[in-house]
Every structure is written in structure tokens, then in C-alpha cells.
mmCIF file of C-alpha atoms and ligand atoms in Angstrom:
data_model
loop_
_atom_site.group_PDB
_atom_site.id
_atom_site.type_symbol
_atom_site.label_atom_id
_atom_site.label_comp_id
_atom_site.label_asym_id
_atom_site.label_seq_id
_atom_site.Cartn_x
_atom_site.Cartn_y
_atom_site.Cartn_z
ATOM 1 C CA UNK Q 1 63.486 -20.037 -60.724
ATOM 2 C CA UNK Q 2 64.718 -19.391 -57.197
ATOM 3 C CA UNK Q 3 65.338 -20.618 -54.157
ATOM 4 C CA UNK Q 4 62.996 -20.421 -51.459
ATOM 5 C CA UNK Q 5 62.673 -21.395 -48.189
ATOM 6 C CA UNK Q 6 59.339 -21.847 -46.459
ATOM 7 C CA UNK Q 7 59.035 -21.227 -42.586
ATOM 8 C CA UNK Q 8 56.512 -23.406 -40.953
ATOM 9 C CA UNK Q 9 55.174 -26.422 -41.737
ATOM 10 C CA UNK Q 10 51.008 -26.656 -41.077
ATOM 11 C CA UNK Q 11 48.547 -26.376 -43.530
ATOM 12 C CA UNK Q 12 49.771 -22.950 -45.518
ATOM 13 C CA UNK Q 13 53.390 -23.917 -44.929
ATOM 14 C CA UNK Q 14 53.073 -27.140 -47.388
ATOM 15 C CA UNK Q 15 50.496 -26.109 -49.071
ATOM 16 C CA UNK Q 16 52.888 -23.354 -50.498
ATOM 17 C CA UNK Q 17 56.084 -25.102 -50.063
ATOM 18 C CA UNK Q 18 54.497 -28.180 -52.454
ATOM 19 C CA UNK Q 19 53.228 -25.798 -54.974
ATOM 20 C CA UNK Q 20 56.792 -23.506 -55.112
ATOM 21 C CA UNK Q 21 58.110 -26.814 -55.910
ATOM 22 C CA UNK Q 22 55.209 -27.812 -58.520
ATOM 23 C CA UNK Q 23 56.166 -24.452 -60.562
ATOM 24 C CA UNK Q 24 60.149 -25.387 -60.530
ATOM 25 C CA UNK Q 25 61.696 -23.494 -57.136
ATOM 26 C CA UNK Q 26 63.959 -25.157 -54.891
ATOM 27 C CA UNK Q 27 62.565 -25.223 -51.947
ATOM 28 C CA UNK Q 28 63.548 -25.872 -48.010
ATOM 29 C CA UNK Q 29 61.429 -26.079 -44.966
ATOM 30 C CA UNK Q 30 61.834 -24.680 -41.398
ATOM 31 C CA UNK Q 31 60.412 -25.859 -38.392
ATOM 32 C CA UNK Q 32 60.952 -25.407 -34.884
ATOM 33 C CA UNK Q 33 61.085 -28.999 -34.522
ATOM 34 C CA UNK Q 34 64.098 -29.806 -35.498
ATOM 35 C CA UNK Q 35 64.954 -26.062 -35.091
ATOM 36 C CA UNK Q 36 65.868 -25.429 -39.197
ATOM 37 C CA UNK Q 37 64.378 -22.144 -39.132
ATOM 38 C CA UNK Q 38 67.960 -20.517 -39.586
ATOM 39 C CA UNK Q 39 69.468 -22.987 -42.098
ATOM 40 C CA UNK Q 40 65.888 -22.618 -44.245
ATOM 41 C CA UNK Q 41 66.195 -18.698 -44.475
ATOM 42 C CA UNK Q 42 70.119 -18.800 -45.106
ATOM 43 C CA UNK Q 43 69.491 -21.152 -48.094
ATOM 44 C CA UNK Q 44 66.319 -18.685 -49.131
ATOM 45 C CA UNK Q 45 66.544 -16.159 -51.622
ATOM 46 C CA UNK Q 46 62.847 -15.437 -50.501
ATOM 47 C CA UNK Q 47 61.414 -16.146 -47.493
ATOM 48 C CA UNK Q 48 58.178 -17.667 -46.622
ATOM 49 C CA UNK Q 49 56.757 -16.846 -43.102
ATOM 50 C CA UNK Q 50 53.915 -19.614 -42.968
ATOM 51 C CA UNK Q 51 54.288 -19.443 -39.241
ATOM 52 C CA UNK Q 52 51.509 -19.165 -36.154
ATOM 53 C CA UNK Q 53 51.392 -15.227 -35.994
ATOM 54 C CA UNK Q 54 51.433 -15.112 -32.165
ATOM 55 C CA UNK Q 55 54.887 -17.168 -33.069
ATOM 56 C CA UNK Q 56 56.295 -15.426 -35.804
ATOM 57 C CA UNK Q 57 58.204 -12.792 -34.089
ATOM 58 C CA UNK Q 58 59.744 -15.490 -32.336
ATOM 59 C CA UNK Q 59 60.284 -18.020 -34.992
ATOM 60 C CA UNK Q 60 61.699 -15.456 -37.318
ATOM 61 C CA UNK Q 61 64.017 -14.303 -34.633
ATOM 62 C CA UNK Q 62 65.450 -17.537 -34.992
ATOM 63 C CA UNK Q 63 65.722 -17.411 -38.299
ATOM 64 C CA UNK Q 64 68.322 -14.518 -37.508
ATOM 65 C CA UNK Q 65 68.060 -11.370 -39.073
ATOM 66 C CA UNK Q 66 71.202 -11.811 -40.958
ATOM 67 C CA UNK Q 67 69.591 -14.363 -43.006
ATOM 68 C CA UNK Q 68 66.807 -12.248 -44.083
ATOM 69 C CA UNK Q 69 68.743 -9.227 -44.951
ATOM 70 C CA UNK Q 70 68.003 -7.961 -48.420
ATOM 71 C CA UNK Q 71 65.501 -10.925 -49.188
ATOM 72 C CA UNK Q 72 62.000 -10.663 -49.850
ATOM 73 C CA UNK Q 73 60.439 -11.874 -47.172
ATOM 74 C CA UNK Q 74 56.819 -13.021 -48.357
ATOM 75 C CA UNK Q 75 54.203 -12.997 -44.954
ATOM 76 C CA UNK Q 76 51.093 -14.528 -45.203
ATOM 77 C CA UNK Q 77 50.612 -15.061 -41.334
ATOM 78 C CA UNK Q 78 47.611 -13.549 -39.218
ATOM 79 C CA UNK Q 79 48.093 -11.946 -35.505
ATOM 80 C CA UNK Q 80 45.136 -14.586 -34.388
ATOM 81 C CA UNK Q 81 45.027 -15.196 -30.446
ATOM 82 C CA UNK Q 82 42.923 -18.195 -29.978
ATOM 83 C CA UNK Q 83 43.885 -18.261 -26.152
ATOM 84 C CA UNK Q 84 40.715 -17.272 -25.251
ATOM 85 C CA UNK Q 85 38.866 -19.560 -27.227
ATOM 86 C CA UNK Q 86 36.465 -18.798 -30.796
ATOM 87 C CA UNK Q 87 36.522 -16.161 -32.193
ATOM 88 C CA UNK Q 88 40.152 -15.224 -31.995
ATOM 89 C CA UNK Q 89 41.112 -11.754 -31.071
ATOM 90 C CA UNK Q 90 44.160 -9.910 -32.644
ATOM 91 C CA UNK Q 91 47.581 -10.198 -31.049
ATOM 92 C CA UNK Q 92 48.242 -6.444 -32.750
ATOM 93 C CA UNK Q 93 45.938 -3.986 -35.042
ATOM 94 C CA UNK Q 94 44.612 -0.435 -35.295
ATOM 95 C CA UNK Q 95 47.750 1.479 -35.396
ATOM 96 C CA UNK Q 96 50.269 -1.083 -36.120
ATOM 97 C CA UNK Q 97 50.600 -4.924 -37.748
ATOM 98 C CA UNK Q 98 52.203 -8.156 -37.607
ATOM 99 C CA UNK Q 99 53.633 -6.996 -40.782
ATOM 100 C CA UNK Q 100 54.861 -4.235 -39.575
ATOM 101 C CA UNK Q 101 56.276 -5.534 -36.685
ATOM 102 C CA UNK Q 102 58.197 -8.145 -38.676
ATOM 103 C CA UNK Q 103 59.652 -5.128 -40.612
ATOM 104 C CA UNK Q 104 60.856 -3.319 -37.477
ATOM 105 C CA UNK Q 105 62.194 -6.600 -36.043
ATOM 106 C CA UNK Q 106 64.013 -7.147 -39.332
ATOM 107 C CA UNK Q 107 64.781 -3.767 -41.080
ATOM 108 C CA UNK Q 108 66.652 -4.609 -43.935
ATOM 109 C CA UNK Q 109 64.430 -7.431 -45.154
ATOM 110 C CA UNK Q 110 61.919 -6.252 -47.515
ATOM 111 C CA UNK Q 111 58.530 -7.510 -46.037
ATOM 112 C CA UNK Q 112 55.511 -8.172 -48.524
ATOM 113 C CA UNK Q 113 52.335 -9.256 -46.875
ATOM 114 C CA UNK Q 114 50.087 -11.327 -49.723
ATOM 115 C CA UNK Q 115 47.845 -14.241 -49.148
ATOM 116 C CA UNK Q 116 47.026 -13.758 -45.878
ATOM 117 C CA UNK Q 117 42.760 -13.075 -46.634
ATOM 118 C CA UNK Q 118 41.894 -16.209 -48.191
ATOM 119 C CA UNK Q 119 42.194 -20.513 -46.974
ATOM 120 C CA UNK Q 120 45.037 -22.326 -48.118
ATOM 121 C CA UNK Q 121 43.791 -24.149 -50.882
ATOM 122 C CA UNK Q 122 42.380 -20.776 -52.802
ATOM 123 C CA UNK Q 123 46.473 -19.760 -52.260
ATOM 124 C CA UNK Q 124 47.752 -22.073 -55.029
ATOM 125 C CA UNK Q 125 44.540 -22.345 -56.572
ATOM 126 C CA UNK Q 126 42.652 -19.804 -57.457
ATOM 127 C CA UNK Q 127 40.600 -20.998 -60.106
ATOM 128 C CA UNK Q 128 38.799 -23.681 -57.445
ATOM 129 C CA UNK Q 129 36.353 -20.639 -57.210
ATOM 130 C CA UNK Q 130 35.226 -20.501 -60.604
ATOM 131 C CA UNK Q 131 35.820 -16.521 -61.177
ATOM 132 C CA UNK Q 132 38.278 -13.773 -61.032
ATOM 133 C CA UNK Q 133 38.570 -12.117 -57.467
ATOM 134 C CA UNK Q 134 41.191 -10.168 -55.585
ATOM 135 C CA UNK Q 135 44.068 -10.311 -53.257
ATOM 136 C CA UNK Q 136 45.692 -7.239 -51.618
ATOM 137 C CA UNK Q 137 49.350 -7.271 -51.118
ATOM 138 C CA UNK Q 138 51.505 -4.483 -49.323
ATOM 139 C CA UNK Q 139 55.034 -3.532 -48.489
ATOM 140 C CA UNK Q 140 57.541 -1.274 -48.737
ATOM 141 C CA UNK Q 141 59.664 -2.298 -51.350
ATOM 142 C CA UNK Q 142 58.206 -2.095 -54.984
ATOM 143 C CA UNK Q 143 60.548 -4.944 -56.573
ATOM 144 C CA UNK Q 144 59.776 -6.798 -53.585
ATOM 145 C CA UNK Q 145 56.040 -6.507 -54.105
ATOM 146 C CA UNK Q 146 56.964 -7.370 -58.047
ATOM 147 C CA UNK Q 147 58.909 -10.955 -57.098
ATOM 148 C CA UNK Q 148 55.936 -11.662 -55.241
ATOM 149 C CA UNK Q 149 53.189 -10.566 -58.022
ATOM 150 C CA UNK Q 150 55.316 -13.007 -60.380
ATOM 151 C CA UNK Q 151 55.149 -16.275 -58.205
ATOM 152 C CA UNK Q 152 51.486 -15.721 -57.410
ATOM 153 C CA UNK Q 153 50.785 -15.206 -61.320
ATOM 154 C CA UNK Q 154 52.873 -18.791 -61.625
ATOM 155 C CA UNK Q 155 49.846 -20.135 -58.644
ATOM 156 C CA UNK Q 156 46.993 -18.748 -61.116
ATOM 157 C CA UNK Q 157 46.394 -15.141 -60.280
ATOM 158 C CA UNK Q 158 45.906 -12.842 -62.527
ATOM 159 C CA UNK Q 159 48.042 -9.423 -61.925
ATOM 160 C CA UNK Q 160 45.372 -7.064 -62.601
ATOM 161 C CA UNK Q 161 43.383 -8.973 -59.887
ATOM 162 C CA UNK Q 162 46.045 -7.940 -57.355
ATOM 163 C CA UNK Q 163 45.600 -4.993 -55.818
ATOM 164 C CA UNK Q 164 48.172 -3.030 -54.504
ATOM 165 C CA UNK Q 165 47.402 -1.340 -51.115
ATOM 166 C CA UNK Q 166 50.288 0.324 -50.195
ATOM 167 C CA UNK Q 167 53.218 0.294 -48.024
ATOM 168 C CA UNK Q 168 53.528 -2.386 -44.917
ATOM 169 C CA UNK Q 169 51.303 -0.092 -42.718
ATOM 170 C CA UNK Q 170 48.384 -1.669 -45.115
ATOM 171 C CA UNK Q 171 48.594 -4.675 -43.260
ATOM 172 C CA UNK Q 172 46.648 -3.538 -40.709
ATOM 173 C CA UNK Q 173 43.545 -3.642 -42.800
ATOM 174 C CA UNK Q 174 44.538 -6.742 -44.439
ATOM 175 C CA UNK Q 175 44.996 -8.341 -40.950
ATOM 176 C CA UNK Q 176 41.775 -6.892 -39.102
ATOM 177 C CA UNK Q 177 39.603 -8.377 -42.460
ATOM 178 C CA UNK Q 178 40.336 -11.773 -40.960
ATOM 179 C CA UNK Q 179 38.000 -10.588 -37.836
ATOM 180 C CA UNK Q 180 35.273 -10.623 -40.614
ATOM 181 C CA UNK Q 181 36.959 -13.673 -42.637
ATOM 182 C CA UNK Q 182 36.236 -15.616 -39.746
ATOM 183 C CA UNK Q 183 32.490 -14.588 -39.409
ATOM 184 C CA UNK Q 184 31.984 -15.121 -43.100
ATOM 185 C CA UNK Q 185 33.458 -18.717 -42.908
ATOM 186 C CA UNK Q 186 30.851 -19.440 -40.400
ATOM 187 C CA UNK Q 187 27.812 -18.288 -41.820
ATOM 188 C CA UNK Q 188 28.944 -19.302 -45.158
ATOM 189 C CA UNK Q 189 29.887 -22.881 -43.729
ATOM 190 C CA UNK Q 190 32.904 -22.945 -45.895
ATOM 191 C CA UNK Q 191 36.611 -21.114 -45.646
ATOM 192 C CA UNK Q 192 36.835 -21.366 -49.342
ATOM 193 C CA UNK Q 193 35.729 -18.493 -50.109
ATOM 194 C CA UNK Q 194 37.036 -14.908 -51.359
ATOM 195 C CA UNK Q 195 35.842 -11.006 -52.207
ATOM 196 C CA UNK Q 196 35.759 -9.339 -55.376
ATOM 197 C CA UNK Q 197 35.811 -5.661 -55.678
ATOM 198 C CA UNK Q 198 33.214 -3.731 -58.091
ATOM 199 C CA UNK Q 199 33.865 -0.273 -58.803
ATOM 200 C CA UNK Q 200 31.579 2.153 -60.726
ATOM 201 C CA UNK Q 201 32.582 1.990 -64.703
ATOM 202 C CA UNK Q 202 33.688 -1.636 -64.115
HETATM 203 N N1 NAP H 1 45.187 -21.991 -42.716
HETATM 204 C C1 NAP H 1 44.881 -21.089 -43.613
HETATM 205 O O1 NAP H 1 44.136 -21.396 -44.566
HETATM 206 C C2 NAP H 1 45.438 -19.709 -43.524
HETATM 207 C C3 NAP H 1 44.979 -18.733 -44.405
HETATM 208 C C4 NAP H 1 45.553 -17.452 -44.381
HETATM 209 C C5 NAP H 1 46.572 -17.176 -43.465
HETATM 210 N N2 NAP H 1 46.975 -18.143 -42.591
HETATM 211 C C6 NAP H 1 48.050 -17.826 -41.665
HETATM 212 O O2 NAP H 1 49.181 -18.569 -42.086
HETATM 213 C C7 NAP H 1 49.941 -19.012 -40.963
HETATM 214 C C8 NAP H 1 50.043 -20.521 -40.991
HETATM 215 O O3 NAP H 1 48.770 -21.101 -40.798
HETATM 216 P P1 NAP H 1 48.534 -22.672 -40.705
HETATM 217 O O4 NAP H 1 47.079 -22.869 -40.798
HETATM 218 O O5 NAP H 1 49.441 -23.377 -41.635
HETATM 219 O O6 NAP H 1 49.018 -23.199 -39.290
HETATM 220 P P2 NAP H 1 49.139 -22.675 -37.791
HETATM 221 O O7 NAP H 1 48.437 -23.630 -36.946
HETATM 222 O O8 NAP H 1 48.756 -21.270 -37.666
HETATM 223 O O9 NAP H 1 50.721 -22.865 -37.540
HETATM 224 C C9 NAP H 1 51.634 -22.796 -38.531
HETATM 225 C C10 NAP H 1 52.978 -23.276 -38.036
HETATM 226 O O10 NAP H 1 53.598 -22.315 -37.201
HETATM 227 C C11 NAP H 1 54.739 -22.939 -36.639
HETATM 228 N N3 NAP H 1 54.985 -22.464 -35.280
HETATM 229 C C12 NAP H 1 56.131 -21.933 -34.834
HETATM 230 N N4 NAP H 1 56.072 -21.619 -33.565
HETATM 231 C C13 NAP H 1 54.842 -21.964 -33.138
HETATM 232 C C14 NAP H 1 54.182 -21.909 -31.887
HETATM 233 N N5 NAP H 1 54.775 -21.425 -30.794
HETATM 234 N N6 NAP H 1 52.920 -22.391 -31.825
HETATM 235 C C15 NAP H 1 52.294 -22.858 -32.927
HETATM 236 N N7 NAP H 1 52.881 -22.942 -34.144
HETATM 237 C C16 NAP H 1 54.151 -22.507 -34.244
HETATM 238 C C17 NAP H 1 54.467 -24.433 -36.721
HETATM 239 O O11 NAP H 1 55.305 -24.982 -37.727
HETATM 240 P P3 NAP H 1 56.601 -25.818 -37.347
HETATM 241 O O12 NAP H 1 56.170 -26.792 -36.288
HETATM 242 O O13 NAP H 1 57.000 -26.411 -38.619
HETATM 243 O O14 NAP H 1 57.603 -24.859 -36.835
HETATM 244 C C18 NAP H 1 53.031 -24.514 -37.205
HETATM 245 O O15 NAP H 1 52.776 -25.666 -37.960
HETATM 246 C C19 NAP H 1 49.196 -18.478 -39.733
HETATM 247 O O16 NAP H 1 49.788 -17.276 -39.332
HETATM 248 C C20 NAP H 1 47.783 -18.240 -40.236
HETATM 249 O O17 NAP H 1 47.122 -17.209 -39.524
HETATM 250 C C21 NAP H 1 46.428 -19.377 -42.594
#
């Protein structure tokens, strides 16, 4: 079991943070309220970045770089602008990523982005949707990418229905699906949803 922190505190940010602590982590929350950021990620052997993604280069800035150094640093946040009102527009994508720009900021933490394509409540509980389907995750670091496989296998996913897409620069896919997340959710009425992939031989 480890210790983790958990940066942010909305919807994904307990959600995960009450579920690390279901499966037996320690666990300590940031928030810019009472500006904790720093003292979560110093206590963190992992990092959680369940932060606003127009705010997480700023929030994990506070965090300080020193205290992410050499940690996994699990981000499941999405570049949404909703400035401008429904649907939200991307704050970065095509030829570079929130992910990615979380790596740059913070070069020797070893980002992994997972859990950003489905609602909250499919995150700890994937069984809600009655079948096996997939999550992508991507990063740099392979052991990295491993800590992160075994915590979401403790949540009820099943490794082989994690797909592996790569290094950080994956995250730009990952991150423009949300543009069609967000349709789905509305013609489907519902954000718990999620996508299964079929290939030929299957
Ligand atoms: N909701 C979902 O089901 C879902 C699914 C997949 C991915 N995501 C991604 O996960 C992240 C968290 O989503 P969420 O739905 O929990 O909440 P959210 O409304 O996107 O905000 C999350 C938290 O970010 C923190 N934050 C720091 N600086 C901020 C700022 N300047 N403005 C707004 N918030 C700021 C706040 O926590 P503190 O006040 O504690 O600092 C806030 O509660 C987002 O990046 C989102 O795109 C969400």
C-alpha cells in the first residue's frame, strides 16, 4: 500500500481519493483553498492530478516540482475551456497535450495519463456497466504505467482491458476523444458510459 496524495477536490478528486482509501492507501488531499497542494504532493509517493485542466499547470506549479520528482504522477485531467460556453473547446491538442505539458513543466516526474475518457463513477467502478470495456493509458515511464495498471486493477479493471497507447505524446488522442465524449453524453443522455474495442479474430 502507498501513500498517495490526491490534488483537487471536485467530483474525480474524492471520488478517487475515497476509493484509494477504500483499497488501504493513505491518502492526503490538496486544494487551493487552503493552499495544501505542496504539503499533499510532498507526503505523495504518487500523485493524483484531479485538478481543472485549464488549472493544472498552475496548481501543480504549486505543488513544486521538487515534490513530484521521481513520483508517478497519475493525470486524469482534460484541457476543457468552458469560457465560451457548451461545448468546451480544448485549452491544447493536435501536436501537443496537457499531458505533455505537465511532463515538460515537471521533467523528472514520470507522468501517466489514465482515466481521463470515462465519468467519475465508471473510475472506481467499472463493473456499474455490466461488461468488460477499455481504458487507454500513456506515458513515458513503463514502471510508472505498471504502478498505475496495479491500483486501477485494485478499482475493478481488468489489465488486459487496458490498453497501452504509448508514450505521453498519446495523450493527445486521449484528450481530443473527450470532444466526442461530450457529444456522446448528450445524445446518449447519460455520462456513464464507455467504448469497447473489437478487433478482427476477437
Ligand atoms: N468529472 C468527471 O467525471 C471527469 C471525468 C474524466 C476526467 N475529468 C477531469 O478530471 C479533472 C477534475 O474534474 P472534476 O469534475 O472533479 O472537477 P473540476 O470542476 O474540473 O475541478 C476540479 C478541481 O480543480 C481544482 N482547481 C484548481 N484550480 C482551479 C481553478 N482555477 N478553477 C477551477 N478549479 C480549480 C479545484 O479543486 P480545489 O478547490 O480542491 O483546489 C476543483 O474542485 C478535470 O480536469 C476534468 O476534466 C473529469
Amino acid at each position: 500500500m502507498s501513500r498517495i496524495a490526491v490534488l483537487g477536490t471536485g467530483n474525480v478528486g474524492q471520488t478517487i481519493a475515497g476509493k484509494l482509501a477504500d483499497v488501504g492507501h493513505e491518502v492526503k488531499t490538496g486544494t487551493r483553498s487552503d493552499g495544501t497542494y505542496a504539503e499533499a504532493a510532498a507526503f505523495g509517493e504518487i500523485v493524483v492530478n484531479a485538478t481543472a485542466g485549464a488549472a493544472s499547470l498552475e496548481a501543480l506549479e504549486a505543488a513544486g516540482s521538487e515534490n513530484l520528482a521521481g513520483k508517478t504522477l497519475w493525470d486524469i485531467a482534460n484541457p476543457l475551456d468552458f469560457s465560451q460556453g457548451m461545448p468546451p473547446t480544448l485549452t491544447v491538442s493536435n501536436d501537443d497535450s496537457l499531458g505533455e505539458q505537465i511532463q515538460r513543466a515537471h521533467p523528472d516526474a514520470n507522468v501517466v495519463k489514465a482515466l481521463n475518457t470515462i465519468t467519475a463513477a465508471l473510475m472506481v467502478e467499472p463493473a456499474l456497466l455490466g461488461e468488460e470495456t477499455n481504458l487507454f493509458i500513456c506515458g513515458n515511464e513503463k514502471s510508472a504505467k505498471a504502478e498505475v495498471i496495479q491500483i486501477l486493477e485494485t478499482f475493478g479493471w481488468l489489465s488486459g482491458d487496458i490498453v497501452d497507447v504509448g508514450d505521453i505524446t498519446a495523450a493527445r488522442g486521449t484528450e481530443a476523444y473527450l470532444l466526442l465524449w461530450i457529444r456522446l453524453m448528450g445524445v446518449l443522455d447519460t455520462p456513464t458510459f464507455n467504448i469497447k474495442i473489437v478487433r478482427a479474430g476477437d
